[in-house]
JSON list of C-alpha atoms in Angstrom, two decimals:
[
{"chain": "A", "resi": 15, "resn": "MET", "atom": "CA", "xyz": [11.37, -19.73, 35.93]},
{"chain": "A", "resi": 16, "resn": "ALA", "atom": "CA", "xyz": [10.52, -15.87, 35.02]},
{"chain": "A", "resi": 17, "resn": "VAL", "atom": "CA", "xyz": [9.24, -15.66, 31.24]},
{"chain": "A", "resi": 18, "resn": "SER", "atom": "CA", "xyz": [11.24, -12.72, 29.32]},
{"chain": "A", "resi": 19, "resn": "ASP", "atom": "CA", "xyz": [9.04, -10.06, 27.87]},
{"chain": "A", "resi": 20, "resn": "GLY", "atom": "CA", "xyz": [9.86, -11.22, 24.46]},
{"chain": "A", "resi": 21, "resn": "GLU", "atom": "CA", "xyz": [8.78, -14.74, 25.28]},
{"chain": "A", "resi": 22, "resn": "LEU", "atom": "CA", "xyz": [5.32, -13.62, 26.88]},
{"chain": "A", "resi": 23, "resn": "ILE", "atom": "CA", "xyz": [4.44, -11.32, 23.94]},
{"chain": "A", "resi": 24, "resn": "SER", "atom": "CA", "xyz": [5.33, -14.53, 21.42]},
{"chain": "A", "resi": 25, "resn": "GLU", "atom": "CA", "xyz": [2.94, -16.63, 23.58]},
{"chain": "A", "resi": 26, "resn": "LEU", "atom": "CA", "xyz": [0.14, -14.18, 23.54]},
{"chain": "A", "resi": 27, "resn": "TYR", "atom": "CA", "xyz": [0.43, -13.66, 19.80]},
{"chain": "A", "resi": 28, "resn": "ALA", "atom": "CA", "xyz": [0.51, -17.51, 19.37]},
{"chain": "A", "resi": 29, "resn": "GLY", "atom": "CA", "xyz": [-2.29, -17.70, 21.70]},
{"chain": "A", "resi": 30, "resn": "CYS", "atom": "CA", "xyz": [-4.57, -15.22, 20.98]},
{"chain": "A", "resi": 31, "resn": "PHE", "atom": "CA", "xyz": [-3.91, -13.61, 17.51]},
{"chain": "A", "resi": 32, "resn": "ARG", "atom": "CA", "xyz": [-6.32, -15.45, 15.23]},
{"chain": "A", "resi": 33, "resn": "ARG", "atom": "CA", "xyz": [-9.13, -15.01, 18.32]},
{"chain": "A", "resi": 34, "resn": "LEU", "atom": "CA", "xyz": [-8.66, -11.30, 18.27]},
{"chain": "A", "resi": 35, "resn": "VAL", "atom": "CA", "xyz": [-8.83, -11.10, 14.54]},
{"chain": "A", "resi": 36, "resn": "VAL", "atom": "CA", "xyz": [-11.96, -12.94, 14.38]},
{"chain": "A", "resi": 37, "resn": "GLN", "atom": "CA", "xyz": [-13.34, -10.55, 16.96]},
{"chain": "A", "resi": 38, "resn": "LEU", "atom": "CA", "xyz": [-12.33, -7.61, 15.60]},
{"chain": "A", "resi": 39, "resn": "TYR", "atom": "CA", "xyz": [-13.60, -9.12, 12.12]},
{"chain": "A", "resi": 40, "resn": "ALA", "atom": "CA", "xyz": [-16.80, -9.13, 13.63]},
{"chain": "A", "resi": 41, "resn": "VAL", "atom": "CA", "xyz": [-16.71, -5.64, 14.76]},
{"chain": "A", "resi": 42, "resn": "THR", "atom": "CA", "xyz": [-15.36, -3.89, 11.74]},
{"chain": "A", "resi": 43, "resn": "GLY", "atom": "CA", "xyz": [-16.64, -6.09, 9.13]},
{"chain": "A", "resi": 44, "resn": "ASP", "atom": "CA", "xyz": [-13.19, -5.91, 7.38]},
{"chain": "A", "resi": 45, "resn": "LEU", "atom": "CA", "xyz": [-10.76, -8.73, 7.52]},
{"chain": "A", "resi": 46, "resn": "SER", "atom": "CA", "xyz": [-7.55, -6.54, 6.66]},
{"chain": "A", "resi": 47, "resn": "GLU", "atom": "CA", "xyz": [-8.89, -3.53, 9.04]},
{"chain": "A", "resi": 48, "resn": "ALA", "atom": "CA", "xyz": [-8.98, -6.31, 11.69]},
{"chain": "A", "resi": 49, "resn": "GLN", "atom": "CA", "xyz": [-5.68, -7.64, 11.22]},
{"chain": "A", "resi": 50, "resn": "GLU", "atom": "CA", "xyz": [-4.14, -4.35, 11.30]},
{"chain": "A", "resi": 51, "resn": "ALA", "atom": "CA", "xyz": [-6.12, -3.19, 14.33]},
{"chain": "A", "resi": 52, "resn": "VAL", "atom": "CA", "xyz": [-4.87, -6.31, 16.17]},
{"chain": "A", "resi": 53, "resn": "GLN", "atom": "CA", "xyz": [-1.38, -5.81, 14.66]},
{"chain": "A", "resi": 54, "resn": "GLU", "atom": "CA", "xyz": [-1.10, -2.23, 16.13]},
{"chain": "A", "resi": 55, "resn": "ALA", "atom": "CA", "xyz": [-2.48, -3.75, 19.65]},
{"chain": "A", "resi": 56, "resn": "PHE", "atom": "CA", "xyz": [0.56, -6.05, 19.33]},
{"chain": "A", "resi": 57, "resn": "THR", "atom": "CA", "xyz": [2.84, -3.40, 18.43]},
{"chain": "A", "resi": 58, "resn": "ARG", "atom": "CA", "xyz": [1.90, -1.29, 21.31]},
{"chain": "A", "resi": 59, "resn": "ALA", "atom": "CA", "xyz": [2.17, -4.61, 23.82]},
{"chain": "A", "resi": 60, "resn": "LEU", "atom": "CA", "xyz": [5.68, -4.63, 22.33]},
{"chain": "A", "resi": 61, "resn": "ALA", "atom": "CA", "xyz": [6.49, -1.21, 23.48]},
{"chain": "A", "resi": 62, "resn": "ALA", "atom": "CA", "xyz": [5.27, -1.91, 26.99]},
{"chain": "A", "resi": 63, "resn": "PRO", "atom": "CA", "xyz": [5.60, -5.36, 27.83]},
{"chain": "A", "resi": 64, "resn": "ARG", "atom": "CA", "xyz": [6.17, -4.93, 31.44]},
{"chain": "A", "resi": 65, "resn": "ARG", "atom": "CA", "xyz": [2.63, -3.46, 31.58]},
{"chain": "A", "resi": 66, "resn": "ILE", "atom": "CA", "xyz": [1.49, -6.77, 29.90]},
{"chain": "A", "resi": 67, "resn": "ALA", "atom": "CA", "xyz": [3.14, -8.80, 32.54]},
{"chain": "A", "resi": 68, "resn": "GLY", "atom": "CA", "xyz": [1.40, -7.29, 35.31]},
{"chain": "A", "resi": 69, "resn": "LEU", "atom": "CA", "xyz": [-2.39, -7.58, 34.10]},
{"chain": "A", "resi": 70, "resn": "ASP", "atom": "CA", "xyz": [-4.74, -10.60, 34.95]},
{"chain": "A", "resi": 71, "resn": "ASN", "atom": "CA", "xyz": [-5.94, -11.02, 31.31]},
{"chain": "A", "resi": 72, "resn": "PRO", "atom": "CA", "xyz": [-3.43, -9.62, 28.60]},
{"chain": "A", "resi": 73, "resn": "GLU", "atom": "CA", "xyz": [-5.80, -10.66, 25.75]},
{"chain": "A", "resi": 74, "resn": "ALA", "atom": "CA", "xyz": [-8.67, -8.23, 27.23]},
{"chain": "A", "resi": 75, "resn": "TRP", "atom": "CA", "xyz": [-6.18, -5.51, 27.12]},
{"chain": "A", "resi": 76, "resn": "LEU", "atom": "CA", "xyz": [-5.04, -6.43, 23.75]},
{"chain": "A", "resi": 77, "resn": "ARG", "atom": "CA", "xyz": [-8.90, -6.49, 22.47]},
{"chain": "A", "resi": 78, "resn": "ARG", "atom": "CA", "xyz": [-9.39, -3.07, 24.03]},
{"chain": "A", "resi": 79, "resn": "VAL", "atom": "CA", "xyz": [-6.70, -1.73, 22.31]},
{"chain": "A", "resi": 80, "resn": "ALA", "atom": "CA", "xyz": [-7.27, -3.21, 19.04]},
{"chain": "A", "resi": 81, "resn": "VAL", "atom": "CA", "xyz": [-11.18, -1.92, 19.05]},
{"chain": "A", "resi": 82, "resn": "ASN", "atom": "CA", "xyz": [-9.89, 1.60, 20.14]},
{"chain": "A", "resi": 83, "resn": "VAL", "atom": "CA", "xyz": [-7.54, 1.31, 17.06]},
{"chain": "A", "resi": 84, "resn": "ALA", "atom": "CA", "xyz": [-10.32, 0.22, 14.84]},
{"chain": "A", "resi": 85, "resn": "ARG", "atom": "CA", "xyz": [-12.68, 2.92, 15.85]},
{"chain": "A", "resi": 86, "resn": "SER", "atom": "CA", "xyz": [-10.24, 5.68, 15.81]},
{"chain": "A", "resi": 87, "resn": "ARG", "atom": "CA", "xyz": [-9.26, 4.57, 12.06]},
{"chain": "A", "resi": 88, "resn": "HIS", "atom": "CA", "xyz": [-12.96, 4.57, 11.28]},
{"chain": "A", "resi": 89, "resn": "ARG", "atom": "CA", "xyz": [-13.35, 8.12, 12.48]},
{"chain": "A", "resi": 90, "resn": "ARG", "atom": "CA", "xyz": [-10.56, 9.21, 10.86]},
{"chain": "A", "resi": 91, "resn": "ARG", "atom": "CA", "xyz": [-11.79, 7.85, 7.26]},
{"chain": "A", "resi": 92, "resn": "ARG", "atom": "CA", "xyz": [-15.46, 9.01, 7.80]},
{"chain": "A", "resi": 93, "resn": "LEU", "atom": "CA", "xyz": [-13.89, 12.43, 8.45]},
{"chain": "A", "resi": 94, "resn": "PHE", "atom": "CA", "xyz": [-11.60, 12.09, 5.19]},
{"chain": "A", "resi": 95, "resn": "ASP", "atom": "CA", "xyz": [-14.53, 10.91, 3.26]},
{"chain": "A", "resi": 96, "resn": "THR", "atom": "CA", "xyz": [-16.35, 14.21, 4.34]},
{"chain": "A", "resi": 97, "resn": "LEU", "atom": "CA", "xyz": [-13.66, 16.53, 3.47]},
{"chain": "A", "resi": 98, "resn": "LEU", "atom": "CA", "xyz": [-13.43, 14.81, -0.02]},
{"chain": "A", "resi": 99, "resn": "ARG", "atom": "CA", "xyz": [-17.15, 15.08, -0.53]},
{"chain": "A", "resi": 100, "resn": "ARG", "atom": "CA", "xyz": [-16.71, 18.78, 0.17]},
{"chain": "A", "resi": 101, "resn": "LEU", "atom": "CA", "xyz": [-14.01, 19.07, -2.51]},
{"chain": "A", "resi": 102, "resn": "GLY", "atom": "CA", "xyz": [-16.60, 17.86, -5.25]},
{"chain": "A", "resi": 103, "resn": "PRO", "atom": "CA", "xyz": [-16.67, 14.71, -7.31]},
{"chain": "A", "resi": 104, "resn": "ALA", "atom": "CA", "xyz": [-13.65, 12.62, -7.51]},
{"chain": "A", "resi": 105, "resn": "PRO", "atom": "CA", "xyz": [-11.61, 13.01, -10.39]},
{"chain": "A", "resi": 106, "resn": "VAL", "atom": "CA", "xyz": [-11.36, 10.34, -13.17]},
{"chain": "A", "resi": 107, "resn": "VAL", "atom": "CA", "xyz": [-8.52, 8.22, -12.51]},
{"chain": "A", "resi": 108, "resn": "ALA", "atom": "CA", "xyz": [-7.68, 5.83, -14.96]},
{"chain": "A", "resi": 109, "resn": "ASP", "atom": "CA", "xyz": [-8.64, 5.27, -18.59]},
{"chain": "A", "resi": 110, "resn": "ARG", "atom": "CA", "xyz": [-10.28, 1.71, -18.83]},
{"chain": "A", "resi": 111, "resn": "SER", "atom": "CA", "xyz": [-9.59, 1.22, -22.54]},
{"chain": "A", "resi": 112, "resn": "PRO", "atom": "CA", "xyz": [-7.67, -2.13, -23.78]},
{"chain": "A", "resi": 113, "resn": "GLU", "atom": "CA", "xyz": [-4.75, 0.06, -25.04]},
{"chain": "A", "resi": 114, "resn": "HIS", "atom": "CA", "xyz": [-4.40, 1.84, -21.58]},
{"chain": "A", "resi": 115, "resn": "LEU", "atom": "CA", "xyz": [-4.82, -1.56, -19.84]},
{"chain": "A", "resi": 116, "resn": "ALA", "atom": "CA", "xyz": [-2.00, -3.34, -21.86]},
{"chain": "A", "resi": 117, "resn": "LEU", "atom": "CA", "xyz": [0.37, -0.36, -21.22]},
{"chain": "A", "resi": 118, "resn": "LEU", "atom": "CA", "xyz": [-0.27, -0.77, -17.59]},
{"chain": "A", "resi": 119, "resn": "SER", "atom": "CA", "xyz": [0.25, -4.51, -17.51]},
{"chain": "A", "resi": 120, "resn": "ALA", "atom": "CA", "xyz": [3.37, -3.97, -19.70]},
{"chain": "A", "resi": 121, "resn": "LEU", "atom": "CA", "xyz": [4.87, -1.46, -17.58]},
{"chain": "A", "resi": 122, "resn": "ARG", "atom": "CA", "xyz": [4.42, -3.91, -14.54]},
{"chain": "A", "resi": 123, "resn": "GLU", "atom": "CA", "xyz": [6.62, -6.25, -16.41]},
{"chain": "A", "resi": 124, "resn": "LEU", "atom": "CA", "xyz": [9.71, -3.78, -16.68]},
{"chain": "A", "resi": 125, "resn": "PRO", "atom": "CA", "xyz": [12.44, -3.58, -14.39]},
{"chain": "A", "resi": 126, "resn": "GLU", "atom": "CA", "xyz": [11.92, -1.04, -11.26]},
{"chain": "A", "resi": 127, "resn": "GLY", "atom": "CA", "xyz": [13.96, 1.40, -12.80]},
{"chain": "A", "resi": 128, "resn": "GLN", "atom": "CA", "xyz": [12.53, 1.51, -16.33]},
{"chain": "A", "resi": 129, "resn": "ARG", "atom": "CA", "xyz": [9.16, 1.64, -15.29]},
{"chain": "A", "resi": 130, "resn": "GLN", "atom": "CA", "xyz": [9.83, 4.65, -12.91]},
{"chain": "A", "resi": 131, "resn": "ALA", "atom": "CA", "xyz": [11.79, 6.55, -15.34]},
{"chain": "A", "resi": 132, "resn": "LEU", "atom": "CA", "xyz": [8.88, 6.21, -17.88]},
{"chain": "A", "resi": 133, "resn": "ALA", "atom": "CA", "xyz": [6.23, 7.15, -16.04]},
{"chain": "A", "resi": 134, "resn": "LEU", "atom": "CA", "xyz": [7.68, 10.21, -14.29]},
{"chain": "A", "resi": 135, "resn": "HIS", "atom": "CA", "xyz": [8.93, 11.51, -17.63]},
{"chain": "A", "resi": 136, "resn": "TYR", "atom": "CA", "xyz": [5.98, 10.23, -20.01]},
{"chain": "A", "resi": 137, "resn": "LEU", "atom": "CA", "xyz": [3.29, 9.80, -17.75]},
{"chain": "A", "resi": 138, "resn": "VAL", "atom": "CA", "xyz": [4.01, 13.05, -14.82]},
{"chain": "A", "resi": 139, "resn": "ASP", "atom": "CA", "xyz": [5.71, 14.77, -17.60]},
{"chain": "A", "resi": 140, "resn": "LEU", "atom": "CA", "xyz": [9.02, 15.69, -15.75]},
{"chain": "A", "resi": 141, "resn": "PRO", "atom": "CA", "xyz": [12.01, 16.77, -17.64]},
{"chain": "A", "resi": 142, "resn": "VAL", "atom": "CA", "xyz": [15.09, 14.11, -17.60]},
{"chain": "A", "resi": 143, "resn": "GLY", "atom": "CA", "xyz": [16.85, 16.23, -14.91]},
{"chain": "A", "resi": 144, "resn": "GLU", "atom": "CA", "xyz": [13.95, 16.19, -12.93]},
{"chain": "A", "resi": 145, "resn": "VAL", "atom": "CA", "xyz": [13.59, 12.48, -13.40]},
{"chain": "A", "resi": 146, "resn": "ALA", "atom": "CA", "xyz": [17.27, 12.05, -12.36]},
{"chain": "A", "resi": 147, "resn": "ALA", "atom": "CA", "xyz": [16.85, 14.00, -9.32]},
{"chain": "A", "resi": 148, "resn": "THR", "atom": "CA", "xyz": [13.68, 12.58, -7.94]},
{"chain": "A", "resi": 149, "resn": "LEU", "atom": "CA", "xyz": [15.36, 8.82, -8.50]},
{"chain": "A", "resi": 150, "resn": "GLY", "atom": "CA", "xyz": [18.77, 9.62, -7.29]},
{"chain": "A", "resi": 151, "resn": "VAL", "atom": "CA", "xyz": [20.34, 8.88, -10.53]},
{"chain": "A", "resi": 152, "resn": "SER", "atom": "CA", "xyz": [22.29, 10.58, -13.31]},
{"chain": "A", "resi": 153, "resn": "PRO", "atom": "CA", "xyz": [20.58, 12.15, -16.39]},
{"chain": "A", "resi": 154, "resn": "GLY", "atom": "CA", "xyz": [22.45, 9.61, -18.57]},
{"chain": "A", "resi": 155, "resn": "THR", "atom": "CA", "xyz": [21.18, 7.00, -16.70]},
{"chain": "A", "resi": 156, "resn": "VAL", "atom": "CA", "xyz": [17.38, 8.28, -17.01]},
{"chain": "A", "resi": 157, "resn": "LYS", "atom": "CA", "xyz": [18.05, 8.54, -20.71]},
{"chain": "A", "resi": 158, "resn": "SER", "atom": "CA", "xyz": [19.27, 5.13, -20.81]},
{"chain": "A", "resi": 159, "resn": "ARG", "atom": "CA", "xyz": [16.37, 3.61, -18.60]},
{"chain": "A", "resi": 160, "resn": "LEU", "atom": "CA", "xyz": [14.17, 5.46, -20.86]},
{"chain": "A", "resi": 161, "resn": "SER", "atom": "CA", "xyz": [15.67, 4.24, -24.18]},
{"chain": "A", "resi": 162, "resn": "ARG", "atom": "CA", "xyz": [15.53, 0.34, -22.90]},
{"chain": "A", "resi": 163, "resn": "GLY", "atom": "CA", "xyz": [12.05, 0.84, -21.42]},
{"chain": "A", "resi": 164, "resn": "ARG", "atom": "CA", "xyz": [10.55, 1.91, -24.63]},
{"chain": "A", "resi": 165, "resn": "GLN", "atom": "CA", "xyz": [12.22, -1.09, -26.27]},
{"chain": "A", "resi": 166, "resn": "ALA", "atom": "CA", "xyz": [11.13, -3.37, -23.58]},
{"chain": "A", "resi": 167, "resn": "LEU", "atom": "CA", "xyz": [7.35, -1.89, -23.98]},
{"chain": "A", "resi": 168, "resn": "ALA", "atom": "CA", "xyz": [7.12, -2.04, -27.60]},
{"chain": "A", "resi": 169, "resn": "ALA", "atom": "CA", "xyz": [8.61, -5.92, -27.32]},
{"chain": "A", "resi": 170, "resn": "LEU", "atom": "CA", "xyz": [5.91, -6.53, -24.64]},
{"chain": "A", "resi": 171, "resn": "LEU", "atom": "CA", "xyz": [2.79, -4.67, -26.38]},
{"chain": "A", "resi": 172, "resn": "ALA", "atom": "CA", "xyz": [3.89, -6.51, -29.74]},
{"chain": "A", "resi": 173, "resn": "ASP", "atom": "CA", "xyz": [3.73, -9.85, -28.03]},
{"chain": "A", "resi": 174, "resn": "SER", "atom": "CA", "xyz": [-0.12, -8.72, -27.02]},
{"chain": "A", "resi": 175, "resn": "ASP", "atom": "CA", "xyz": [-1.06, -7.67, -30.53]},
{"chain": "A", "resi": 176, "resn": "THR", "atom": "CA", "xyz": [-1.31, -3.84, -29.55]},
{"chain": "A", "resi": 177, "resn": "THR", "atom": "CA", "xyz": [1.93, -2.43, -31.23]},
{"chain": "A", "resi": 178, "resn": "GLU", "atom": "CA", "xyz": [-0.06, 0.66, -32.47]},
{"chain": "A", "resi": 179, "resn": "THR", "atom": "CA", "xyz": [-0.74, 1.72, -29.08]},
{"chain": "A", "resi": 180, "resn": "SER", "atom": "CA", "xyz": [0.23, 5.32, -27.92]},
{"chain": "A", "resi": 181, "resn": "ILE", "atom": "CA", "xyz": [-0.70, 6.43, -24.68]},
{"chain": "A", "resi": 182, "resn": "GLY", "atom": "CA", "xyz": [0.31, 10.22, -23.77]},
{"chain": "A", "resi": 183, "resn": "ARG", "atom": "CA", "xyz": [3.36, 10.85, -25.28]},
{"chain": "A", "resi": 184, "resn": "ILE", "atom": "CA", "xyz": [4.66, 7.24, -25.01]},
{"chain": "A", "resi": 185, "resn": "ASP", "atom": "CA", "xyz": [4.78, 5.95, -28.49]},
{"chain": "A", "resi": 186, "resn": "VAL", "atom": "CA", "xyz": [6.37, 2.69, -28.43]},
{"chain": "A", "resi": 187, "resn": "ARG", "atom": "CA", "xyz": [6.74, 2.74, -32.07]},
{"chain": "A", "resi": 188, "resn": "SER", "atom": "CA", "xyz": [9.58, 5.44, -31.70]}
]
Protein backbone atom coordinates (compact mmCIF):
# COMPACT_ATOMS: atom_id res chain seq x y z
CA MET A 1 0.00 0.00 0.00
CA ALA A 2 1.44 3.38 -1.03
CA VAL A 3 1.88 6.13 1.53
CA SER A 4 0.32 9.50 0.62
CA ASP A 5 2.43 12.66 0.50
CA GLY A 6 0.78 14.02 3.62
CA GLU A 7 1.33 10.77 5.52
CA LEU A 8 4.99 10.70 4.48
CA ILE A 9 5.61 14.22 5.77
CA SER A 10 3.62 13.48 8.95
CA GLU A 11 5.69 10.36 9.60
CA LEU A 12 8.90 12.28 8.98
CA TYR A 13 7.78 15.06 11.28
CA ALA A 14 6.84 12.65 14.07
CA GLY A 15 10.01 10.65 13.62
CA CYS A 16 12.69 13.28 13.31
CA PHE A 17 11.48 16.78 14.21
CA ARG A 18 12.81 16.70 17.79
CA ARG A 19 16.07 15.09 16.76
CA LEU A 20 16.60 17.72 14.07
CA VAL A 21 15.81 20.54 16.50
CA VAL A 22 18.40 19.18 18.97
CA GLN A 23 20.96 18.93 16.17
CA LEU A 24 20.23 22.46 14.93
CA TYR A 25 20.29 23.77 18.48
CA ALA A 26 23.86 22.50 18.73
CA VAL A 27 24.65 24.26 15.44
CA THR A 28 22.95 27.59 16.19
CA GLY A 29 23.13 27.81 19.97
CA ASP A 30 19.59 29.22 19.93
CA LEU A 31 16.57 26.98 20.51
CA SER A 32 14.10 29.33 18.82
CA GLU A 33 16.35 29.67 15.79
CA ALA A 34 16.74 25.88 15.63
CA GLN A 35 12.99 25.33 15.80
CA GLU A 36 12.34 27.93 13.09
CA ALA A 37 15.00 26.48 10.77
CA VAL A 38 13.61 22.96 11.13
CA GLN A 39 10.07 24.24 10.60
CA GLU A 40 11.23 25.98 7.43
CA ALA A 41 12.82 22.72 6.22
CA PHE A 42 9.53 20.90 6.75
CA THR A 43 7.67 23.70 4.97
CA ARG A 44 9.92 23.20 1.97
CA ALA A 45 9.36 19.45 2.17
CA LEU A 46 5.61 20.05 2.09
CA ALA A 47 6.08 22.10 -1.06
CA ALA A 48 7.86 19.18 -2.80
CA PRO A 49 6.66 15.94 -1.19
CA ARG A 50 7.42 13.78 -4.24
CA ARG A 51 11.03 14.87 -4.08
CA ILE A 52 11.23 13.72 -0.46
CA ALA A 53 9.57 10.39 -1.27
CA GLY A 54 12.33 9.58 -3.76
CA LEU A 55 15.20 10.15 -1.31
CA ASP A 56 17.07 7.37 0.44
CA ASN A 57 17.49 9.51 3.57
CA PRO A 58 14.85 12.26 3.83
CA GLU A 59 16.07 13.23 7.31
CA ALA A 60 19.50 14.07 5.90
CA TRP A 61 17.85 16.31 3.29
CA LEU A 62 15.78 18.04 5.98
CA ARG A 63 18.92 18.53 8.11
CA ARG A 64 20.83 20.04 5.18
CA VAL A 65 17.95 22.39 4.36
CA ALA A 66 17.58 23.41 8.02
CA VAL A 67 21.31 24.09 8.37
CA ASN A 68 21.29 26.15 5.17
CA VAL A 69 18.26 28.12 6.41
CA ALA A 70 20.00 28.80 9.74
CA ARG A 71 23.21 29.88 7.99
CA SER A 72 21.34 32.21 5.62
CA ARG A 73 19.45 33.78 8.49
CA HIS A 74 22.67 34.22 10.44
CA ARG A 75 24.35 35.95 7.46
CA ARG A 76 21.35 38.28 7.00
CA ARG A 77 21.32 39.08 10.71
CA ARG A 78 25.05 39.88 10.66
CA LEU A 79 24.59 42.12 7.62
CA PHE A 80 21.67 43.87 9.28
CA ASP A 81 23.70 44.39 12.48
CA THR A 82 26.57 45.83 10.44
CA LEU A 83 24.21 48.24 8.70
CA LEU A 84 22.70 49.29 12.04
CA ARG A 85 26.14 50.00 13.50
CA ARG A 86 26.89 52.27 10.53
CA LEU A 87 23.80 54.31 11.38
CA GLY A 88 25.18 55.12 14.80
CA PRO A 89 24.10 54.32 18.32
CA ALA A 90 20.70 52.80 18.87
CA PRO A 91 18.02 55.26 19.94
CA VAL A 92 16.81 55.16 23.50
CA VAL A 93 13.63 53.14 23.18
CA ALA A 94 11.83 52.94 26.45
CA ASP A 95 11.48 54.83 29.64
CA ARG A 96 12.04 52.38 32.50
CA SER A 97 10.49 54.53 35.19
CA PRO A 98 7.91 52.85 37.45
CA GLU A 99 5.20 55.12 36.05
CA HIS A 100 5.99 54.17 32.46
CA LEU A 101 6.06 50.46 33.29
CA ALA A 102 2.74 50.78 35.12
CA LEU A 103 1.22 52.51 32.08
CA LEU A 104 2.46 49.80 29.70
CA SER A 105 1.15 47.10 32.01
CA ALA A 106 -2.24 48.83 32.23
CA LEU A 107 -2.39 49.25 28.44
CA ARG A 108 -1.93 45.49 28.03
CA GLU A 109 -5.04 44.97 30.16
CA LEU A 110 -7.26 47.02 27.85
CA PRO A 111 -9.30 45.57 24.98
CA GLU A 112 -7.35 45.63 21.73
CA GLY A 113 -9.40 48.41 20.10
CA GLN A 114 -8.96 50.78 23.04
CA ARG A 115 -5.25 49.97 23.34
CA GLN A 116 -4.67 50.61 19.64
CA ALA A 117 -6.62 53.86 19.63
CA LEU A 118 -4.81 55.18 22.72
CA ALA A 119 -1.38 54.22 21.43
CA LEU A 120 -1.89 55.69 17.98
CA HIS A 121 -3.50 58.90 19.21
CA TYR A 122 -1.43 59.67 22.29
CA LEU A 123 1.87 57.88 21.78
CA VAL A 124 2.22 58.16 17.98
CA ASP A 125 0.44 61.53 18.04
CA LEU A 126 -1.94 60.82 15.16
CA PRO A 127 -5.14 62.88 14.83
CA VAL A 128 -8.44 61.05 15.35
CA GLY A 129 -9.14 60.92 11.59
CA GLU A 130 -5.83 59.26 10.85
CA VAL A 131 -6.28 56.78 13.71
CA ALA A 132 -9.69 55.94 12.22
CA ALA A 133 -8.20 55.39 8.76
CA THR A 134 -5.37 53.27 10.18
CA LEU A 135 -7.73 51.05 12.15
CA GLY A 136 -10.44 50.98 9.49
CA VAL A 137 -13.14 52.37 11.78
CA SER A 138 -15.13 55.61 11.94
CA PRO A 139 -13.84 58.69 13.79
CA GLY A 140 -16.76 58.31 16.20
CA THR A 141 -15.59 54.80 17.06
CA VAL A 142 -12.08 56.13 17.71
CA LYS A 143 -13.44 58.86 19.99
CA SER A 144 -15.49 56.29 21.88
CA ARG A 145 -12.50 53.97 22.26
CA LEU A 146 -10.33 56.86 23.44
CA SER A 147 -12.89 57.89 26.03
CA ARG A 148 -13.48 54.37 27.31
CA GLY A 149 -9.78 53.62 27.19
CA ARG A 150 -8.89 56.68 29.29
CA GLN A 151 -11.52 55.68 31.86
CA ALA A 152 -10.28 52.09 31.97
CA LEU A 153 -6.65 53.25 32.26
CA ALA A 154 -7.52 55.57 35.13
CA ALA A 155 -9.20 52.71 36.98
CA LEU A 156 -6.33 50.30 36.32
CA LEU A 157 -3.70 52.82 37.35
CA ALA A 158 -5.69 53.79 40.46
CA ASP A 159 -5.64 50.12 41.45
CA SER A 160 -1.85 50.17 41.19
CA ASP A 161 -1.57 53.38 43.28
CA THR A 162 -0.30 55.46 40.37
CA THR A 163 -3.32 57.68 39.82
CA GLU A 164 -1.13 60.71 39.29
CA THR A 165 0.62 59.12 36.31
CA SER A 166 0.81 61.17 33.16
CA ILE A 167 2.91 59.88 30.24
CA GLY A 168 3.24 61.95 27.10
CA ARG A 169 -0.19 63.46 26.46
CA ILE A 170 -2.10 60.67 28.18
CA ASP A 171 -3.33 62.16 31.39
CA VAL A 172 -5.48 59.49 32.98
CA ARG A 173 -7.11 62.06 35.27
CA SER A 174 -8.89 63.77 32.36
